[in-house]
Coordinates of C-alpha atoms in Angstrom, one line a residue:
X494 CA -27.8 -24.8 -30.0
X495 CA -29.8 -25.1 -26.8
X496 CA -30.7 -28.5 -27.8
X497 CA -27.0 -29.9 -28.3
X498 CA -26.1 -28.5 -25.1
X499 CA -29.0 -30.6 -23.2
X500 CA -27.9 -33.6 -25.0
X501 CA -24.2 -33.2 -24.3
X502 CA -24.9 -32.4 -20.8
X503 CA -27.1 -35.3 -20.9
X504 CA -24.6 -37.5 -22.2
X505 CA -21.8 -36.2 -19.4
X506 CA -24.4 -37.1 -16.4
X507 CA -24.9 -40.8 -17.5
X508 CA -21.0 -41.3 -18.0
X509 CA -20.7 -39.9 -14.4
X510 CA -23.6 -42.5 -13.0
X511 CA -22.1 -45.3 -15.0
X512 CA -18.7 -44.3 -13.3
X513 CA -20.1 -44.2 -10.1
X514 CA -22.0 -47.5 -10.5
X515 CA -19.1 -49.2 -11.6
X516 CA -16.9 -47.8 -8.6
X517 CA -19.3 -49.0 -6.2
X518 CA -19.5 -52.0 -7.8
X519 CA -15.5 -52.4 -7.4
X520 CA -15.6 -51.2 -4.3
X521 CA -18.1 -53.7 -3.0
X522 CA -16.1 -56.4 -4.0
X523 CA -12.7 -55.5 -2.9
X524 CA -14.8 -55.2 0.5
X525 CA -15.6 -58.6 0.1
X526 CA -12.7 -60.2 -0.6
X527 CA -11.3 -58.6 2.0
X528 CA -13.4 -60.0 4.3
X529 CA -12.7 -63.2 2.7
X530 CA -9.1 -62.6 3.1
X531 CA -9.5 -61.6 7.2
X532 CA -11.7 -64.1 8.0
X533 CA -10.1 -67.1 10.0
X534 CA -9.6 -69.7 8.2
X535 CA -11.1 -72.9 9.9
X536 CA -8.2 -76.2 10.1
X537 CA -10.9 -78.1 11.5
X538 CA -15.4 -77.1 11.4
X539 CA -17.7 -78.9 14.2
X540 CA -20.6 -78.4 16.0
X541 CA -19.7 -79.7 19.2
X542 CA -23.4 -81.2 19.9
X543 CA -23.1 -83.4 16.9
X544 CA -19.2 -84.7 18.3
X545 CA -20.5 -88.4 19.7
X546 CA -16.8 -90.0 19.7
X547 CA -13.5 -88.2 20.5
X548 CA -9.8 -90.3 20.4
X549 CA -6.7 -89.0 21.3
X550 CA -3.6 -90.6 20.6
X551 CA -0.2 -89.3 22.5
X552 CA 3.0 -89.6 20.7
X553 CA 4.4 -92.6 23.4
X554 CA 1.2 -92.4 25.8
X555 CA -1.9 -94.4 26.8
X556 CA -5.0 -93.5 24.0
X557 CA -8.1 -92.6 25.3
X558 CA -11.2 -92.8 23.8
X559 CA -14.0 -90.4 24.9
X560 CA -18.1 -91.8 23.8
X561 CA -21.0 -89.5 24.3
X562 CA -23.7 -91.6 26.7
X563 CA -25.7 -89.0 26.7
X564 CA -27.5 -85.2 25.5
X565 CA -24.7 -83.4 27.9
X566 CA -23.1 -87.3 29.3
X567 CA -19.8 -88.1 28.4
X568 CA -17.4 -91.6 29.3
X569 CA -14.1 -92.6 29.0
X570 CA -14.4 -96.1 27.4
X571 CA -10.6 -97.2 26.6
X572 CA -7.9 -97.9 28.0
X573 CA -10.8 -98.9 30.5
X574 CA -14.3 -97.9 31.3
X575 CA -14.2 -94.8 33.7
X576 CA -16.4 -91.8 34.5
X577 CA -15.2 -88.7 32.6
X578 CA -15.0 -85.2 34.1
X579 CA -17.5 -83.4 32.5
X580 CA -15.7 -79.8 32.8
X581 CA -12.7 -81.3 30.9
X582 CA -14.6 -82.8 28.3
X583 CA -16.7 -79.3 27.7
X584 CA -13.0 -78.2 27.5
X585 CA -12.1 -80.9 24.5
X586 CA -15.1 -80.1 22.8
X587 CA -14.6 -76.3 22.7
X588 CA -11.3 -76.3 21.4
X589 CA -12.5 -79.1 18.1
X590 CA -15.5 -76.7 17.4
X591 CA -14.1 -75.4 15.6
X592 CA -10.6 -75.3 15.1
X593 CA -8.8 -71.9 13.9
X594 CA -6.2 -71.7 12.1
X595 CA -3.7 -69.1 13.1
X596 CA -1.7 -68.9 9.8
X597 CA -0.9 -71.0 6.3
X598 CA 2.3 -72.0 6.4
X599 CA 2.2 -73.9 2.8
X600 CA -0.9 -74.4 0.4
X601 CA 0.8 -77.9 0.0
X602 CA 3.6 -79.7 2.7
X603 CA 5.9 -81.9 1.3
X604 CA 8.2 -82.2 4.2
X605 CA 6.4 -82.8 7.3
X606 CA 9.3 -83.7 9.5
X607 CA 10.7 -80.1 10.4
X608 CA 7.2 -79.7 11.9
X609 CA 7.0 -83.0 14.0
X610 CA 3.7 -83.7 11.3
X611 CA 5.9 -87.3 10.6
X612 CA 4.9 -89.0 13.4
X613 CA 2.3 -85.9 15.4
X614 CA 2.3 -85.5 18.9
X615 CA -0.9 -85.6 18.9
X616 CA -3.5 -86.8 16.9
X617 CA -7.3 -86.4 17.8
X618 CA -10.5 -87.9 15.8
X619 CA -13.2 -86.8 16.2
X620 CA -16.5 -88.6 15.2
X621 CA -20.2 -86.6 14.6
X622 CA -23.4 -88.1 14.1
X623 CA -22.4 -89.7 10.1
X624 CA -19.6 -91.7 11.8
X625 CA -17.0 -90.2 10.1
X626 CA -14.1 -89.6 11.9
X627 CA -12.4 -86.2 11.3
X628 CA -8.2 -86.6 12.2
X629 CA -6.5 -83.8 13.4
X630 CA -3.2 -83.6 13.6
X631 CA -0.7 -81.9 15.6
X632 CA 3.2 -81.3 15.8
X633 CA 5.5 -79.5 17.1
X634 CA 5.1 -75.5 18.9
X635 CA 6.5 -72.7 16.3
X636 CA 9.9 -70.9 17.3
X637 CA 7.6 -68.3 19.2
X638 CA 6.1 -70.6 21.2
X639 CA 2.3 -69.5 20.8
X640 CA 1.3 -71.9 18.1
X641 CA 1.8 -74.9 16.8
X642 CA 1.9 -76.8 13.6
X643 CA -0.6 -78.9 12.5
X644 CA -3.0 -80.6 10.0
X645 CA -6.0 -82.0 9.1
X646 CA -6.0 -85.3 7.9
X647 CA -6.7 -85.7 3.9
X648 CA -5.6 -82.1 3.8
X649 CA -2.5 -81.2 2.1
X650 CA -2.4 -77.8 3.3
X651 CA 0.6 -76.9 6.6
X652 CA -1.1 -74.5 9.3
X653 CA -0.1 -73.0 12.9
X654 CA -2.9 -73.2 15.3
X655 CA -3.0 -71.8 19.1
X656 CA -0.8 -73.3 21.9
X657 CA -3.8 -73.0 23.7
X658 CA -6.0 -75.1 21.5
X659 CA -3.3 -77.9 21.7
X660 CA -2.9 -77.2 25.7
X661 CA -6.8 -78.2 25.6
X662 CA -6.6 -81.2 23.8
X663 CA -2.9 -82.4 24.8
X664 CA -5.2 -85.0 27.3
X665 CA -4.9 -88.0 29.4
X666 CA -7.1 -90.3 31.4
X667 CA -5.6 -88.7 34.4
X668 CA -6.6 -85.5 33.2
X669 CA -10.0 -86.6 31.9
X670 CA -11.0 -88.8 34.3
X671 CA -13.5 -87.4 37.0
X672 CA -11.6 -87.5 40.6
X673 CA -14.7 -87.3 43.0
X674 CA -14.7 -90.3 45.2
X675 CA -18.6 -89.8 44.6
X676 CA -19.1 -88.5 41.3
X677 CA -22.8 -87.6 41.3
X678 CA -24.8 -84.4 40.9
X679 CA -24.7 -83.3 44.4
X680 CA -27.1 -80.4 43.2
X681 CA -29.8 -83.2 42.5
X682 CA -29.1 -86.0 44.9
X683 CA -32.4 -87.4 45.9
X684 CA -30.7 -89.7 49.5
X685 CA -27.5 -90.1 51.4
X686 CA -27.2 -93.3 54.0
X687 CA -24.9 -93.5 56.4
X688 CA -24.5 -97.2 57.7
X689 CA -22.0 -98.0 60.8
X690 CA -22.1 -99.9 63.8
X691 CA -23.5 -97.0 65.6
X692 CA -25.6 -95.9 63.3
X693 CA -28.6 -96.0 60.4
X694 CA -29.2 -92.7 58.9
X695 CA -31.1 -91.8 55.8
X696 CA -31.4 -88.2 54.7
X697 CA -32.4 -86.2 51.5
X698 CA -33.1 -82.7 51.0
X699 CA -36.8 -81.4 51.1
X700 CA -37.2 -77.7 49.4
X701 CA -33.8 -76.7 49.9
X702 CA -33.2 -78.5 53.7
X703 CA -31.7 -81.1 54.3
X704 CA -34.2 -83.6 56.3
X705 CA -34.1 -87.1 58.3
X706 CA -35.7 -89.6 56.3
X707 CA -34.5 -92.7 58.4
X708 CA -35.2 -92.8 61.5
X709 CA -38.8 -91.5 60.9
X710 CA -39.8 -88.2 62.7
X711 CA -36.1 -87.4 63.7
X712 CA -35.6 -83.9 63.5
X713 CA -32.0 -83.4 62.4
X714 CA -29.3 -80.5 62.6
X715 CA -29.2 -79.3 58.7
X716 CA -25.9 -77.9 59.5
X717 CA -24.1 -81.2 60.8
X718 CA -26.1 -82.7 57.8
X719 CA -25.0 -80.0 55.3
X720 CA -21.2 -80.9 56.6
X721 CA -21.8 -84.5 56.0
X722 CA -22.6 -83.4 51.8
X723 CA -20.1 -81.3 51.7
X724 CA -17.3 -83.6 52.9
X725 CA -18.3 -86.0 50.3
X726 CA -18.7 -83.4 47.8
X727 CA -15.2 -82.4 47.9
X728 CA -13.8 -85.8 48.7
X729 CA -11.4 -86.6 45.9
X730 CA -8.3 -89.0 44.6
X731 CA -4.9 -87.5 43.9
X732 CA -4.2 -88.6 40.2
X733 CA -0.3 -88.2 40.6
X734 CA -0.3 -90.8 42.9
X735 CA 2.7 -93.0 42.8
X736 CA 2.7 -96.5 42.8
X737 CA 4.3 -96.8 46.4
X738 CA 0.9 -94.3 47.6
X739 CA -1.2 -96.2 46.0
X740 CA 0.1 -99.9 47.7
X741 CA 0.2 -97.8 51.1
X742 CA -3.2 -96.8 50.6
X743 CA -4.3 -99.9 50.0
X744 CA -2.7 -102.2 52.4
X745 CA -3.9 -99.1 55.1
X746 CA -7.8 -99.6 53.7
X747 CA -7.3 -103.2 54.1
X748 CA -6.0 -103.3 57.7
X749 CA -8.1 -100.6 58.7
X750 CA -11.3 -100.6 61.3
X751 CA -14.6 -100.6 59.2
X752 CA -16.2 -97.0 59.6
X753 CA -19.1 -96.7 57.8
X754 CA -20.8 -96.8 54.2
X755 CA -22.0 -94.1 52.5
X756 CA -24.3 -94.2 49.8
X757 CA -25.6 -91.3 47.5
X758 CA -28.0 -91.2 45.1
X759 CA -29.3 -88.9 42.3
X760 CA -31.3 -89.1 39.4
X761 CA -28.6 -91.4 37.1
X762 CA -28.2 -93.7 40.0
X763 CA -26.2 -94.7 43.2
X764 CA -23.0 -94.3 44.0
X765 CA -21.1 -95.8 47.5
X766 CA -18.2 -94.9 49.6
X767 CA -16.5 -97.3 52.3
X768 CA -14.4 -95.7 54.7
X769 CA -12.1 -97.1 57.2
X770 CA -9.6 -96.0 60.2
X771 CA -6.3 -97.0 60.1
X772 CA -4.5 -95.3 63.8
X773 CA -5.3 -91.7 63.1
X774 CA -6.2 -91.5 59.2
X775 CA -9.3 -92.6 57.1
X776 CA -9.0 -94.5 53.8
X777 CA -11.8 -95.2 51.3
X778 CA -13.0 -97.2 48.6
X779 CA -15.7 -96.3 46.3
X780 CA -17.6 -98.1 43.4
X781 CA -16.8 -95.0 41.3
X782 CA -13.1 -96.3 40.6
X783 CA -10.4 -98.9 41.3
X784 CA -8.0 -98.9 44.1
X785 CA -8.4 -97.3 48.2
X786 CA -7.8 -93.7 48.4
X787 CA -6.9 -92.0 51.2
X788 CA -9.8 -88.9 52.4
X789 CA -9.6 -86.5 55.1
X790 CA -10.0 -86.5 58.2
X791 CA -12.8 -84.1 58.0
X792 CA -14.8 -86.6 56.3
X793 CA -14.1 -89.2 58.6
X794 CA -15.2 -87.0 61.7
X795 CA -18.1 -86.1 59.8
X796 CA -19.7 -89.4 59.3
X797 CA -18.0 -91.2 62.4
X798 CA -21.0 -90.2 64.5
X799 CA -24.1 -91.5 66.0
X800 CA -27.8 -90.4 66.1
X801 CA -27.5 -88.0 68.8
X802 CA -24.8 -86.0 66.9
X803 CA -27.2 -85.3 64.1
X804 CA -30.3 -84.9 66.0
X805 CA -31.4 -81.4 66.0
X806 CA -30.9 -79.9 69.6
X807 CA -32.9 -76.3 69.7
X808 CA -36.1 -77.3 71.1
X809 CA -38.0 -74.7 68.5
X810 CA -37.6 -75.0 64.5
X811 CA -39.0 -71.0 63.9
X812 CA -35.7 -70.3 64.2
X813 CA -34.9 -68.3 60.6
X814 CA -38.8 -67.1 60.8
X815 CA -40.6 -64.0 62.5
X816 CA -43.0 -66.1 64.9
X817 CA -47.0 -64.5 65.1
X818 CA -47.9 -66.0 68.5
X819 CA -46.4 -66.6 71.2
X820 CA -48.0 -67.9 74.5
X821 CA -45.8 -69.1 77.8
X822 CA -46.7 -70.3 81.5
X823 CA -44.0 -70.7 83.9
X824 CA -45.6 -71.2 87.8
X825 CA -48.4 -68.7 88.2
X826 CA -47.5 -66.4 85.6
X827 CA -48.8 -66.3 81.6
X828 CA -47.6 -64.1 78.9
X829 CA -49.4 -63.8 75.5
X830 CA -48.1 -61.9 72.6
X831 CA -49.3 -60.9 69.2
X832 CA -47.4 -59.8 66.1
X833 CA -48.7 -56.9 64.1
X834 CA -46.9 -55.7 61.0
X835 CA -43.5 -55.2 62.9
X836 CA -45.2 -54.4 66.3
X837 CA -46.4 -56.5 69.1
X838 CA -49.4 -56.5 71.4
X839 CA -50.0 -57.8 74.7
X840 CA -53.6 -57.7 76.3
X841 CA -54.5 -54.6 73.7
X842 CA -51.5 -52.5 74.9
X843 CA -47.9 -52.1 72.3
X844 CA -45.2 -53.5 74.1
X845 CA -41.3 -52.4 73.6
X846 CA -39.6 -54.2 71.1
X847 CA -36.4 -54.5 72.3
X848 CA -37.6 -56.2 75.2
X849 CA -39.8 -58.6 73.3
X850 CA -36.6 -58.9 71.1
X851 CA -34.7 -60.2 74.4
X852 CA -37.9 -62.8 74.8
X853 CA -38.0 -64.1 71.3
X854 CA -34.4 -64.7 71.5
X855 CA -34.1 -66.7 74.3
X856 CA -36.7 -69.0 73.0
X857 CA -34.5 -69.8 69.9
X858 CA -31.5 -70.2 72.3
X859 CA -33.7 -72.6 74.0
X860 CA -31.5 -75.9 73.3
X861 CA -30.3 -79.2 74.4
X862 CA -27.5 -80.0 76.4
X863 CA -27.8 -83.4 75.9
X864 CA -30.5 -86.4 75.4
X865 CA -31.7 -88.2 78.0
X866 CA -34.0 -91.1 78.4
X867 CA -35.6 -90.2 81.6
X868 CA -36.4 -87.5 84.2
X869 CA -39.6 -85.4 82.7
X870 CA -42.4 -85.7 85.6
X871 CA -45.1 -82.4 85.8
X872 CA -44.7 -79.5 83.6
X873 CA -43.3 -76.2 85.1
X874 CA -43.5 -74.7 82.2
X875 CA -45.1 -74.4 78.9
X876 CA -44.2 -72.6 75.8
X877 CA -46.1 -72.1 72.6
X878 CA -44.9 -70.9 69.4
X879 CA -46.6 -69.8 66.2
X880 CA -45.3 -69.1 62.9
X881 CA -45.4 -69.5 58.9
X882 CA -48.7 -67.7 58.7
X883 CA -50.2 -69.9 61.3
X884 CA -49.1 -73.0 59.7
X885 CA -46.6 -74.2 62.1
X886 CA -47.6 -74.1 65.8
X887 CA -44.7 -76.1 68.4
X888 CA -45.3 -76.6 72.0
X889 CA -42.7 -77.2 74.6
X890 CA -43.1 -78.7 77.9
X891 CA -40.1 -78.2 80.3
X892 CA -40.1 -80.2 84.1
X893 CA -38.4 -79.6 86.9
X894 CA -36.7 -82.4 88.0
X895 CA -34.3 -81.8 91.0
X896 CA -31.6 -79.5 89.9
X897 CA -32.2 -80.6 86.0
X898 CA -34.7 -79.1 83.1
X899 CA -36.0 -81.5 80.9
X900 CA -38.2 -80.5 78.3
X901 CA -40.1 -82.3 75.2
X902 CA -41.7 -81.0 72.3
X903 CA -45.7 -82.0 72.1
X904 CA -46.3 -85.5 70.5
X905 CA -42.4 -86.3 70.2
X906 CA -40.9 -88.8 72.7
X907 CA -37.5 -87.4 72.7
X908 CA -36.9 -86.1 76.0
X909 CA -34.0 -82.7 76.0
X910 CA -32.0 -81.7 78.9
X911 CA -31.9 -78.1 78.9
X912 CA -29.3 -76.3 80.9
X913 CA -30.4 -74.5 83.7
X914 CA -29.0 -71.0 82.4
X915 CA -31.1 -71.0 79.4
X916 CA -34.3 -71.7 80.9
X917 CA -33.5 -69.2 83.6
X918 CA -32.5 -66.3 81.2
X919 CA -36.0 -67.0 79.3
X920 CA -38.3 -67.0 82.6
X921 CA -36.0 -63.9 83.2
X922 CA -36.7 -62.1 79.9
X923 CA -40.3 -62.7 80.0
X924 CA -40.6 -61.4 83.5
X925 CA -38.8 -58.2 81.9
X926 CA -40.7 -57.8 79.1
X927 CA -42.5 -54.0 79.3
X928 CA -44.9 -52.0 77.3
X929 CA -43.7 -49.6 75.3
X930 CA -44.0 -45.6 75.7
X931 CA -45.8 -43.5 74.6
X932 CA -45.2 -41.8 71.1
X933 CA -43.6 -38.3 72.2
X934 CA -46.2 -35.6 70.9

């Protein structure tokens, strides 16, 4: 009796793991094909590293075709060969890899024509590395207005796809060409020239400032040279341009006074910029694109300059940096100072900061009126600087010379006139520099 029960109950506790197994078992795949179900279905499957051709063709517009020229490169090469924008072909090739589908309208289309899929709006191949195209087709939006209908070529199945997907590849050249009048990579641009009448400038950037390269051993004004990049960084054409702006443009380039030629270059080449006056606006034509543009006036001002306006006219270059040393005579009187950690030290005794302060910030006020080519006879004065660990040490020599200062920096020829405020607020600051008191106990 005992041993029928152990069998029976045996017998009840493999039916209830086989039921259990078996319910799992279902379960697990009605999980799955759910998740088959949910997933999105893909219209259109690309990694967009391996896209090396894209074509679009506009229901009644121009085609373009897009060819990869390089790892992250990209060029327009029909209706004519023109530098791409870069950000808008990242956007082209985001929206083809891949493309979602946003419903199944029919398994198999017949009639294509109440979807504009007869003759599609758009249609966009795109080629990877086997060279076969892939043709995706697109028609008209949905009643709702967030989609759109559309195919892929050799496909027979009818799907709705984002507005937003066809917003990204609805392109022209307009919109894909680049607009800089200087497309480069102003991030890595190696030399920028400057060539006018009045002037013969070469600069390039040298650990993240922008230095004179040509003349040699000019010191320039980073900022006015910064402004110079920028302007050309931001100089653009206007792709809307009618044909009446661009003839005006043109026949205004042609008349106009020769400005100056700017050249830049980074590491894929050179790219140049010819800009001319024409009564109180600039126009410019560059080897980037067809046709004379007009710019802005801030570029014009920014290159219509001569030596002098770059030249850098503080007499001292510690500027940004916490000198260590500093030693001055002016007449019969010498001051040295020392820097400590934050402190500084005169003849062994602490001196008062905010004095020392006033001193240090008269010398970087210290600055040129103008240039001038004559007028330093004997030194009145004499100012030395030292900074960057020691490894920068400037001297300035500043004469008298009848109601004028003149000054030079050591081993330079270029003479500065200083104004006589500024060299009178630093003897004055020095003279009022004090030692500091005593800790209170």
């Amino acid at each position: 009796m005992k041993i029928g029960r152990l069998i029976a109950a045996t017998l009840i506790l493999a039916a209830l793991a086989a039921t259990l197994y078996w319910a799992n078992r279902r379960q697990q795949a009605e999980d799955a094909a759910r998740l088959l179900r949910d997933a999105p279905v893909k219209v259109l499957s690309l990694n967009k590293d391996d896209i090396s051709r894209v074509e679009i063709k506009k229901k009644g517009g121009d085609d373009v075709v897009l060819s990869k020229s390089g790892p992250q490169n990209w060029k327009i090469t029909s209706p004519k060969s023109l530098i791409a924008d870069q950000d808008q072909i990242s956007s082209v090739l985001a929206a083809l890899s891949p493309v979602d589908a946003n419903g199944v309208i029919a398994e198999k289309a017949n009639d294509l024509k109440p979807y504009g899929l007869t003759e599609p709006i758009l249609k966009v191949s795109a080629t990877v590395k086997d060279g076969k195209p892939q043709n995706l087709l697109i028609g008209d939006d949905t009643p709702t207005g967030d989609s759109a209908y559309a195919m892929l070529e050799g496909d027979p199945r009818l799907f709705t796809i984002s507005i937003s997907t066809k917003t990204s590849l609805d392109k022209g050249v307009k919109d894909l060409q680049d607009k800089h009048l200087l497309p480069v990579d102003f991030e890595k641009i190696s030399r920028v020239e400057i060539t006018s009448p009045k002037l013969n400038l070469a600069f390039g950037s040298d650990n993240g400032q922008w230095v004179i390269q040509n003349p040699k051993d000019v010191r320039g004004d980073t900022s006015k040279l910064e402004g110079v990049v920028e302007q050309l960084r931001t100089a653009t054409m206007d792709p809307g341009m009618k044909d009446q702006e661009r003839k005006k443009a043109a026949s205004s380039f042609s008349s106009g006074t020769p400005l100056a030629t700017v050249k830049v270059t980074d590491q894929s080449g050179s790219q140049e910029l010819q800009v001319r006056k024409n009564k109180d606006a600039y126009y410019a034509k560059t080897t980037a694109m067809e046709g004379a543009y007009k710019v802005s006036n801030g570029l014009g001002d920014a290159i219509n300059k001569n030596l002098d306006d770059f030249r850098e006219k503080r007499l001292f270059d510690f500027a940004a940096d916490n000198p260590e040393k500093i030693e001055m005579h002016s007449g019969a009187k010498s001051y040295f100072l020392t820097r400590s950690g934050e402190d500084w030290w005169s003849d062994g005794k602490k001196m008062d900061p905010v004095s020392v302060d006033s001193f240090i910030r008269a010398i970087r006020l210290l600055s040129a009126a103008k240039f001038v080519g004559s007028g330093f006879s004997t030194s009145a004065a004499t100012l030395t600087v030292t900074s960057m660990d020691g490894k920068r040490v400037e001297k300035v020599l500043i004469s008298k010379n009848g109601s004028r200062y003149v000054a030079k920096r050591e081993n330079e020829p270029l003479l500065y006139e200083v104004e006589a405020k500024g060299f009178e607020d630093l003897v004055k600051s020095a003279d009022e520099m004090k030692v500091a008191e005593p800790a209170k106990q």
